[in-house]
Amino acid sequence: MSENWLFDVLQAVAVFFLNPLFLLILLVAVALGYRRVKRERKDFNIRKLPGLTELRRLVADTWLHALILSVLLSGIGFVTDAGWIVLFSIVMLIVLVSFYYQWGSPIYATTLAFFGLVAWQQSGRTFSYRGWSLQDVDLLGQLAITIPVIAGLLLIAEGSLIRKSTVKYASPHLEKTSRGLRAAVFKVKTIWMLPIVLLVPGDMISAYVPYWPQFKLGAESFSFVPVPVLIGFSQIARKRFPDEVFPKLGKSVIWTGIAVTALGLGALYEPLIGWGALVIGVILRTVLTIIVAVQERSGGYAASPSAKGVVIAGVLPGSPAEKLGLKPGEVIRAVNGMHVANDKELYDAIQVNAAHCRLQVADRNGEVRLMQQVLYRHDHYQLGLLLVR
């Protein structure tokens, strides 16, 4: 008996960890990291962050969001549908392998999966599989409330992640300007995974894994199903810096999520309000993406070459430059009293007096400040700067 129990528990764990979507998310996270490193090394001969950073951040940034969402959705009793979960996972899988993460917001996957069920049901076809039947799905019932609420809460989580987890990890790279010079742009292309638990009616899973967690309410049984939810994000900051663009975008996405959640709850009175909430969510999220893209493509570059000194494109974490508080877009005008115009002059000037390296730096507003940093001998290349050159 104990051996059977252990085997069933291992089966339950495998349902999540051997999920093809989960495994592909891991592989893609590694691929994204090493593609970023390759681009950074091509432009700056050094990478800003290790190649496995994207993999480490997959759940490290999201576990609290996933826990809160799981407790809210399962605790309050928002019941989903097994067929919708399958379609939802298929859409996320397509987005994942496409690498087109401008459309990686969960509002798209939740909406496409829901209206995919609508279209499938309206086609008049019949389909059933292991206790699940297409004809039994009530799209004007509880699902009209649950799916918009899930979409809204996932949007709120997405907005929170954009606000807090994109600025630090924005990757600088060099781009040719219309005048043939090279300016820095800041790209974020990343994925997050929220391992959330959804409530599904029926005993589809427990029929094959007896110890799978479930409970009964009256005559109906419900199962807790773990689902790896993908959130993809891709945006470039050109005209402004990441700390000026992404927090504002994240805040707008949060407000969009709040609106979708509120409208989804309105489906308690009229189911079609829930349908409308999904459509409105897709429109608003798309508009936000387009607005930011258009704004960043118009005008000049925030970090372009300057005749007044060397422009900073990025700062390596934990480096002397980070300890000095240097930021992308700032201009190093002089080092140890010597004016510098390029990276070679910068490092040559540092060697003059590395033990008491003095920098004259102009911030993004043009205000000049003086700072000093001790560098050890032969460590003049360890200041930790990525430069526009």
CSV table of C-alpha atoms in Angstrom, one decimal:
chain,number,residue,atom,x,y,z
A,1,MET,CA,0.0,0.0,0.0
A,2,SER,CA,2.8,2.4,0.9
A,3,GLU,CA,4.6,1.7,-2.3
A,4,ASN,CA,1.4,2.4,-4.3
A,5,TRP,CA,0.9,5.7,-2.5
A,6,LEU,CA,4.5,6.8,-3.2
A,7,PHE,CA,4.1,5.9,-6.9
A,8,ASP,CA,0.9,7.9,-7.1
A,9,VAL,CA,2.5,10.9,-5.5
A,10,LEU,CA,5.4,10.7,-7.9
A,11,GLN,CA,2.9,10.5,-10.8
A,12,ALA,CA,1.2,13.6,-9.4
A,13,VAL,CA,4.5,15.6,-9.3
A,14,ALA,CA,5.4,14.4,-12.8
A,15,VAL,CA,2.1,15.8,-14.2
A,16,PHE,CA,3.6,19.3,-13.6
A,17,PHE,CA,7.4,18.7,-14.0
A,18,LEU,CA,7.1,16.6,-17.1
A,19,ASN,CA,4.6,18.9,-18.7
A,20,PRO,CA,5.9,19.6,-22.2
A,21,LEU,CA,5.2,23.3,-21.8
A,22,PHE,CA,7.2,23.4,-18.5
A,23,LEU,CA,10.2,21.7,-20.1
A,24,LEU,CA,10.1,23.9,-23.2
A,25,ILE,CA,9.9,27.0,-21.0
A,26,LEU,CA,13.2,25.9,-19.3
A,27,LEU,CA,14.9,25.3,-22.6
A,28,VAL,CA,13.8,28.6,-24.1
A,29,ALA,CA,14.9,30.6,-21.0
A,30,VAL,CA,18.4,29.1,-21.5
A,31,ALA,CA,18.3,30.0,-25.2
A,32,LEU,CA,17.2,33.6,-24.6
A,33,GLY,CA,20.0,34.0,-22.1
A,34,TYR,CA,22.7,32.8,-24.4
A,35,ARG,CA,21.4,34.8,-27.4
A,36,ARG,CA,21.5,37.9,-25.2
A,37,VAL,CA,25.1,37.2,-24.1
A,38,LYS,CA,26.2,36.6,-27.7
A,39,ARG,CA,24.7,40.0,-28.7
A,40,GLU,CA,26.3,41.8,-25.8
A,41,ARG,CA,29.7,40.3,-26.4
A,42,LYS,CA,29.5,41.3,-30.1
A,43,ASP,CA,28.8,44.9,-29.2
A,44,PHE,CA,30.9,45.4,-26.0
A,45,ASN,CA,33.3,42.3,-25.9
A,46,ILE,CA,31.7,41.5,-22.5
A,47,ARG,CA,28.3,40.3,-21.3
A,48,LYS,CA,26.3,42.2,-18.7
A,49,LEU,CA,24.8,39.2,-17.0
A,50,PRO,CA,25.4,35.5,-17.0
A,51,GLY,CA,23.7,33.4,-19.7
A,52,LEU,CA,21.6,31.5,-17.1
A,53,THR,CA,20.1,34.7,-15.7
A,54,GLU,CA,16.8,34.2,-17.5
A,55,LEU,CA,16.5,30.6,-16.3
A,56,ARG,CA,17.2,31.6,-12.7
A,57,ARG,CA,14.6,34.4,-12.9
A,58,LEU,CA,11.8,32.2,-14.3
A,59,VAL,CA,10.3,31.4,-11.0
A,60,ALA,CA,12.4,33.5,-8.6
A,61,ASP,CA,10.6,36.6,-9.8
A,62,THR,CA,7.1,35.1,-9.9
A,63,TRP,CA,6.7,32.6,-7.0
A,64,LEU,CA,4.9,35.1,-4.8
A,65,HIS,CA,2.6,36.1,-7.6
A,66,ALA,CA,1.9,32.4,-8.3
A,67,LEU,CA,1.1,31.7,-4.7
A,68,ILE,CA,-1.3,34.6,-4.3
A,69,LEU,CA,-3.1,33.8,-7.5
A,70,SER,CA,-3.4,30.1,-6.6
A,71,VAL,CA,-4.8,30.9,-3.2
A,72,LEU,CA,-7.2,33.5,-4.5
A,73,LEU,CA,-8.5,31.4,-7.5
A,74,SER,CA,-8.7,28.1,-5.7
A,75,GLY,CA,-9.7,29.5,-2.3
A,76,ILE,CA,-12.6,31.6,-3.5
A,77,GLY,CA,-13.7,28.7,-5.7
A,78,PHE,CA,-13.3,30.0,-9.3
A,79,VAL,CA,-13.7,26.8,-11.3
A,80,THR,CA,-12.1,26.4,-14.7
A,81,ASP,CA,-12.6,23.8,-17.4
A,82,ALA,CA,-10.2,21.1,-18.5
A,83,GLY,CA,-10.7,21.8,-22.2
A,84,TRP,CA,-10.0,25.5,-21.7
A,85,ILE,CA,-6.7,24.6,-19.8
A,86,VAL,CA,-5.6,22.4,-22.8
A,87,LEU,CA,-6.3,25.2,-25.3
A,88,PHE,CA,-4.7,27.8,-23.0
A,89,SER,CA,-1.6,25.6,-22.8
A,90,ILE,CA,-1.5,25.1,-26.6
A,91,VAL,CA,-1.7,28.9,-27.3
A,92,MET,CA,1.1,29.5,-24.7
A,93,LEU,CA,3.2,26.8,-26.4
A,94,ILE,CA,2.8,28.4,-29.8
A,95,VAL,CA,3.8,31.8,-28.4
A,96,LEU,CA,6.8,30.3,-26.6
A,97,VAL,CA,8.3,28.6,-29.7
A,98,SER,CA,7.5,31.7,-31.9
A,99,PHE,CA,9.8,33.9,-29.8
A,100,TYR,CA,7.5,36.7,-30.6
A,101,TYR,CA,6.9,37.9,-27.1
A,102,GLN,CA,5.3,41.2,-27.9
A,103,TRP,CA,2.2,39.1,-27.8
A,104,GLY,CA,3.3,37.1,-24.8
A,105,SER,CA,0.8,38.7,-22.4
A,106,PRO,CA,-1.5,36.2,-20.8
A,107,ILE,CA,-4.5,38.2,-21.9
A,108,TYR,CA,-4.0,36.9,-25.4
A,109,ALA,CA,-3.7,33.2,-24.4
A,110,THR,CA,-6.7,33.3,-22.0
A,111,THR,CA,-8.9,35.1,-24.6
A,112,LEU,CA,-7.9,32.9,-27.6
A,113,ALA,CA,-8.5,29.7,-25.5
A,114,PHE,CA,-12.0,30.9,-24.4
A,115,PHE,CA,-13.2,32.1,-27.8
A,116,GLY,CA,-11.6,29.0,-29.3
A,117,LEU,CA,-14.0,27.0,-27.1
A,118,VAL,CA,-16.9,29.2,-28.2
A,119,ALA,CA,-16.1,28.7,-31.9
A,120,TRP,CA,-15.6,25.0,-31.5
A,121,GLN,CA,-18.9,24.7,-29.7
A,122,GLN,CA,-20.8,26.8,-32.2
A,123,SER,CA,-19.4,24.7,-35.1
A,124,GLY,CA,-21.9,22.0,-34.0
A,125,ARG,CA,-19.3,19.3,-33.7
A,126,THR,CA,-19.3,16.8,-30.9
A,127,PHE,CA,-16.2,15.8,-29.0
A,128,SER,CA,-15.6,14.0,-25.7
A,129,TYR,CA,-12.5,12.6,-24.0
A,130,ARG,CA,-12.2,10.8,-20.7
A,131,GLY,CA,-15.3,12.3,-19.1
A,132,TRP,CA,-14.9,15.8,-20.7
A,133,SER,CA,-17.5,16.7,-23.3
A,134,LEU,CA,-17.5,19.9,-25.4
A,135,GLN,CA,-21.3,20.1,-25.3
A,136,ASP,CA,-21.3,20.2,-21.5
A,137,VAL,CA,-19.1,23.3,-21.3
A,138,ASP,CA,-21.3,26.2,-20.2
A,139,LEU,CA,-19.7,29.3,-21.7
A,140,LEU,CA,-22.5,31.5,-20.4
A,141,GLY,CA,-22.2,30.2,-16.9
A,142,GLN,CA,-19.4,30.2,-14.4
A,143,LEU,CA,-16.6,30.2,-17.1
A,144,ALA,CA,-17.8,33.6,-18.3
A,145,ILE,CA,-16.8,34.9,-14.8
A,146,THR,CA,-13.8,32.7,-14.1
A,147,ILE,CA,-11.8,33.2,-17.3
A,148,PRO,CA,-12.0,37.1,-17.3
A,149,VAL,CA,-11.0,37.1,-13.6
A,150,ILE,CA,-8.1,34.8,-14.3
A,151,ALA,CA,-7.1,37.0,-17.3
A,152,GLY,CA,-7.3,40.2,-15.2
A,153,LEU,CA,-5.3,38.8,-12.3
A,154,LEU,CA,-2.6,37.5,-14.7
A,155,LEU,CA,-2.5,41.0,-16.2
A,156,ILE,CA,-1.9,42.5,-12.8
A,157,ALA,CA,0.9,40.0,-12.2
A,158,GLU,CA,2.4,40.8,-15.6
A,159,GLY,CA,2.3,44.6,-14.9
A,160,SER,CA,4.0,44.0,-11.5
A,161,LEU,CA,6.7,42.0,-13.1
A,162,ILE,CA,7.3,44.6,-15.8
A,163,ARG,CA,7.6,47.3,-13.2
A,164,LYS,CA,10.0,45.5,-10.9
A,165,SER,CA,11.9,43.0,-13.0
A,166,THR,CA,12.8,44.7,-16.3
A,167,VAL,CA,14.8,47.8,-15.6
A,168,LYS,CA,17.6,45.9,-13.9
A,169,TYR,CA,17.8,43.3,-16.6
A,170,ALA,CA,17.5,45.5,-19.7
A,171,SER,CA,20.2,44.5,-22.1
A,172,PRO,CA,22.1,47.3,-24.0
A,173,HIS,CA,23.2,46.9,-27.6
A,174,LEU,CA,24.5,49.1,-30.3
A,175,GLU,CA,22.4,50.2,-33.2
A,176,LYS,CA,23.4,52.3,-36.3
A,177,THR,CA,21.8,55.7,-36.4
A,178,SER,CA,20.7,57.5,-39.6
A,179,ARG,CA,24.0,59.4,-39.5
A,180,GLY,CA,26.1,56.2,-39.5
A,181,LEU,CA,27.0,56.5,-35.8
A,182,ARG,CA,26.2,53.8,-33.2
A,183,ALA,CA,23.9,54.5,-30.3
A,184,ALA,CA,22.7,52.3,-27.5
A,185,VAL,CA,19.2,50.9,-27.3
A,186,PHE,CA,17.9,48.9,-24.3
A,187,LYS,CA,16.1,45.6,-25.0
A,188,VAL,CA,14.1,43.4,-22.7
A,189,LYS,CA,13.1,40.0,-24.2
A,190,THR,CA,12.3,37.6,-21.4
A,191,ILE,CA,9.8,35.1,-20.2
A,192,TRP,CA,8.4,34.3,-16.7
A,193,MET,CA,6.6,31.3,-15.5
A,194,LEU,CA,3.8,31.3,-12.9
A,195,PRO,CA,3.1,27.8,-11.6
A,196,ILE,CA,-0.5,28.4,-10.5
A,197,VAL,CA,-3.0,25.9,-9.2
A,198,LEU,CA,-6.5,25.9,-10.9
A,199,LEU,CA,-9.7,24.2,-9.7
A,200,VAL,CA,-11.2,21.8,-12.3
A,201,PRO,CA,-14.5,20.0,-11.9
A,202,GLY,CA,-14.7,16.2,-12.3
A,203,ASP,CA,-12.3,13.4,-11.4
A,204,MET,CA,-10.4,13.2,-14.8
A,205,ILE,CA,-7.0,13.3,-13.1
A,206,SER,CA,-7.8,11.5,-9.8
A,207,ALA,CA,-9.2,8.6,-11.8
A,208,TYR,CA,-5.7,7.8,-13.0
A,209,VAL,CA,-3.8,9.3,-10.0
A,210,PRO,CA,-5.8,8.3,-6.9
A,211,TYR,CA,-3.9,10.4,-4.4
A,212,TRP,CA,-4.3,13.6,-6.5
A,213,PRO,CA,-5.7,16.4,-4.2
A,214,GLN,CA,-9.4,16.8,-4.7
A,215,PHE,CA,-12.5,17.5,-2.7
A,216,LYS,CA,-16.3,17.0,-3.1
A,217,LEU,CA,-19.0,19.6,-2.9
A,218,GLY,CA,-22.4,17.8,-2.8
A,219,ALA,CA,-22.3,15.2,-5.5
A,220,GLU,CA,-19.6,16.9,-7.6
A,221,SER,CA,-15.9,16.4,-7.2
A,222,PHE,CA,-13.1,18.9,-8.0
A,223,SER,CA,-9.4,18.6,-8.6
A,224,PHE,CA,-6.5,20.9,-8.1
A,225,VAL,CA,-4.5,21.2,-11.3
A,226,PRO,CA,-1.1,22.8,-11.5
A,227,VAL,CA,-0.6,24.8,-14.7
A,228,PRO,CA,2.7,26.5,-15.8
A,229,VAL,CA,1.5,29.9,-17.0
A,230,LEU,CA,3.8,31.7,-19.5
A,231,ILE,CA,4.2,35.4,-19.5
A,232,GLY,CA,6.4,36.8,-22.4
A,233,PHE,CA,7.6,40.3,-22.7
A,234,SER,CA,9.6,42.1,-25.4
A,235,GLN,CA,10.1,45.8,-25.7
A,236,ILE,CA,12.9,48.2,-26.7
A,237,ALA,CA,13.7,51.6,-25.2
A,238,ARG,CA,15.4,54.0,-27.6
A,239,LYS,CA,14.2,57.5,-27.0
A,240,ARG,CA,14.1,57.0,-23.2
A,241,PHE,CA,15.9,54.9,-20.7
A,242,PRO,CA,14.5,51.6,-19.3
A,243,ASP,CA,13.8,53.2,-15.9
A,244,GLU,CA,11.7,55.9,-17.6
A,245,VAL,CA,9.7,53.5,-19.9
A,246,PHE,CA,9.1,50.1,-18.3
A,247,PRO,CA,7.7,51.2,-14.8
A,248,LYS,CA,5.1,53.4,-16.5
A,249,LEU,CA,4.2,50.6,-18.9
A,250,GLY,CA,3.9,48.1,-16.0
A,251,LYS,CA,1.6,50.5,-14.1
A,252,SER,CA,-0.7,50.8,-17.1
A,253,VAL,CA,-0.8,47.0,-17.5
A,254,ILE,CA,-1.8,46.7,-13.8
A,255,TRP,CA,-4.6,49.2,-14.3
A,256,THR,CA,-5.7,47.2,-17.4
A,257,GLY,CA,-5.8,44.1,-15.3
A,258,ILE,CA,-7.8,45.7,-12.6
A,259,ALA,CA,-10.4,46.9,-15.2
A,260,VAL,CA,-10.6,43.4,-16.7
A,261,THR,CA,-11.0,41.8,-13.3
A,262,ALA,CA,-13.8,44.2,-12.3
A,263,LEU,CA,-15.6,43.7,-15.6
A,264,GLY,CA,-15.2,39.9,-15.2
A,265,LEU,CA,-17.0,40.1,-11.8
A,266,GLY,CA,-19.7,42.0,-13.6
A,267,ALA,CA,-20.5,38.8,-15.4
A,268,LEU,CA,-22.2,37.7,-12.2
A,269,TYR,CA,-25.1,39.8,-13.5
A,270,GLU,CA,-24.7,39.4,-17.2
A,271,PRO,CA,-22.4,36.7,-18.7
A,272,LEU,CA,-21.7,38.7,-21.9
A,273,ILE,CA,-20.0,41.3,-19.7
A,274,GLY,CA,-17.3,38.7,-19.1
A,275,TRP,CA,-16.9,38.1,-22.8
A,276,GLY,CA,-16.6,41.8,-23.3
A,277,ALA,CA,-14.0,42.1,-20.6
A,278,LEU,CA,-11.7,39.7,-22.5
A,279,VAL,CA,-12.1,41.7,-25.7
A,280,ILE,CA,-11.4,45.0,-23.9
A,281,GLY,CA,-8.4,43.5,-22.2
A,282,VAL,CA,-6.9,42.4,-25.5
A,283,ILE,CA,-7.5,45.8,-27.1
A,284,LEU,CA,-6.1,47.8,-24.2
A,285,ARG,CA,-3.0,45.6,-23.9
A,286,THR,CA,-2.4,45.8,-27.7
A,287,VAL,CA,-2.7,49.6,-27.6
A,288,LEU,CA,-0.2,49.9,-24.8
A,289,THR,CA,2.3,47.8,-26.7
A,290,ILE,CA,1.8,49.9,-29.9
A,291,ILE,CA,2.0,53.2,-28.1
A,292,VAL,CA,5.3,52.4,-26.4
A,293,ALA,CA,6.8,51.0,-29.7
A,294,VAL,CA,5.8,54.1,-31.7
A,295,GLN,CA,7.0,56.5,-29.0
A,296,GLU,CA,10.4,54.8,-28.8
A,297,ARG,CA,10.8,54.8,-32.6
A,298,SER,CA,10.2,58.5,-33.0
A,299,GLY,CA,12.9,61.1,-32.2
A,300,GLY,CA,16.5,60.5,-31.4
A,301,TYR,CA,18.4,58.1,-29.1
A,302,ALA,CA,18.7,58.5,-25.4
A,303,ALA,CA,22.2,57.2,-25.3
A,304,SER,CA,24.0,58.4,-28.4
A,305,PRO,CA,27.7,59.5,-28.9
A,306,SER,CA,28.7,62.8,-27.4
A,307,ALA,CA,31.5,65.2,-28.2
A,308,LYS,CA,31.7,66.0,-24.5
A,309,GLY,CA,32.9,62.6,-23.4
A,310,VAL,CA,32.3,58.9,-23.2
A,311,VAL,CA,28.6,57.8,-23.0
A,312,ILE,CA,27.7,54.9,-20.7
A,313,ALA,CA,25.5,52.2,-22.2
A,314,GLY,CA,25.5,49.8,-19.3
A,315,VAL,CA,26.9,49.1,-15.9
A,316,LEU,CA,28.0,45.6,-14.8
A,317,PRO,CA,26.4,44.4,-11.5
A,318,GLY,CA,28.7,44.4,-8.5
A,319,SER,CA,31.4,46.5,-10.4
A,320,PRO,CA,33.2,49.6,-9.1
A,321,ALA,CA,31.0,51.6,-11.6
A,322,GLU,CA,27.8,50.3,-9.9
A,323,LYS,CA,29.3,51.3,-6.5
A,324,LEU,CA,29.9,54.8,-7.8
A,325,GLY,CA,26.3,55.0,-8.8
A,326,LEU,CA,27.0,55.4,-12.6
A,327,LYS,CA,23.9,55.0,-14.8
A,328,PRO,CA,23.3,54.4,-18.5
A,329,GLY,CA,23.1,57.7,-20.4
A,330,GLU,CA,25.6,59.5,-18.2
A,331,VAL,CA,28.7,61.0,-19.8
A,332,ILE,CA,32.2,60.6,-18.4
A,333,ARG,CA,33.9,63.8,-19.3
A,334,ALA,CA,37.3,63.5,-17.7
A,335,VAL,CA,39.4,60.9,-15.7
A,336,ASN,CA,42.2,62.0,-13.4
A,337,GLY,CA,42.0,65.4,-14.9
A,338,MET,CA,42.3,64.2,-18.5
A,339,HIS,CA,39.5,64.8,-21.0
A,340,VAL,CA,38.4,61.5,-22.6
A,341,ALA,CA,36.6,61.0,-25.9
A,342,ASN,CA,36.6,57.3,-26.4
A,343,ASP,CA,37.1,54.0,-24.5
A,344,LYS,CA,40.8,53.8,-25.2
A,345,GLU,CA,41.4,57.3,-23.8
A,346,LEU,CA,39.2,56.4,-20.8
A,347,TYR,CA,41.2,53.3,-19.8
A,348,ASP,CA,44.6,55.0,-20.5
A,349,ALA,CA,43.6,57.9,-18.2
A,350,ILE,CA,42.6,55.4,-15.5
A,351,GLN,CA,46.1,53.9,-15.5
A,352,VAL,CA,47.6,57.3,-14.7
A,353,ASN,CA,46.4,57.0,-11.1
A,354,ALA,CA,44.2,53.9,-10.6
A,355,ALA,CA,44.6,53.9,-6.8
A,356,HIS,CA,42.7,57.2,-6.6
A,357,CYS,CA,40.7,57.2,-9.9
A,358,ARG,CA,38.8,60.5,-10.1
A,359,LEU,CA,36.0,60.9,-12.6
A,360,GLN,CA,34.1,63.9,-13.8
A,361,VAL,CA,30.6,62.8,-14.8
A,362,ALA,CA,27.6,64.6,-16.3
A,363,ASP,CA,24.3,63.0,-15.5
A,364,ARG,CA,21.3,62.8,-17.9
A,365,ASN,CA,20.4,66.4,-17.2
A,366,GLY,CA,23.9,67.6,-17.8
A,367,GLU,CA,24.7,68.4,-14.2
A,368,VAL,CA,28.4,67.6,-13.5
A,369,ARG,CA,29.6,65.8,-10.4
A,370,LEU,CA,33.0,64.5,-9.2
A,371,MET,CA,33.6,61.0,-7.8
A,372,GLN,CA,36.5,58.8,-6.8
A,373,GLN,CA,37.1,55.1,-6.8
A,374,VAL,CA,40.0,52.9,-5.8
A,375,LEU,CA,41.1,50.4,-8.5
A,376,TYR,CA,43.7,47.8,-7.9
A,377,ARG,CA,46.7,47.5,-10.2
A,378,HIS,CA,46.1,45.8,-13.5
A,379,ASP,CA,42.3,46.1,-12.8
A,380,HIS,CA,41.7,49.2,-14.9
A,381,TYR,CA,39.5,47.2,-17.3
A,382,GLN,CA,37.4,46.1,-14.3
A,383,LEU,CA,35.6,49.4,-13.9
A,384,GLY,CA,32.5,47.6,-15.1
A,385,LEU,CA,31.3,49.9,-17.9
A,386,LEU,CA,29.7,49.2,-21.3
A,387,LEU,CA,30.3,52.2,-23.5
A,388,VAL,CA,28.7,53.7,-26.6
A,389,ARG,CA,31.5,53.5,-29.2
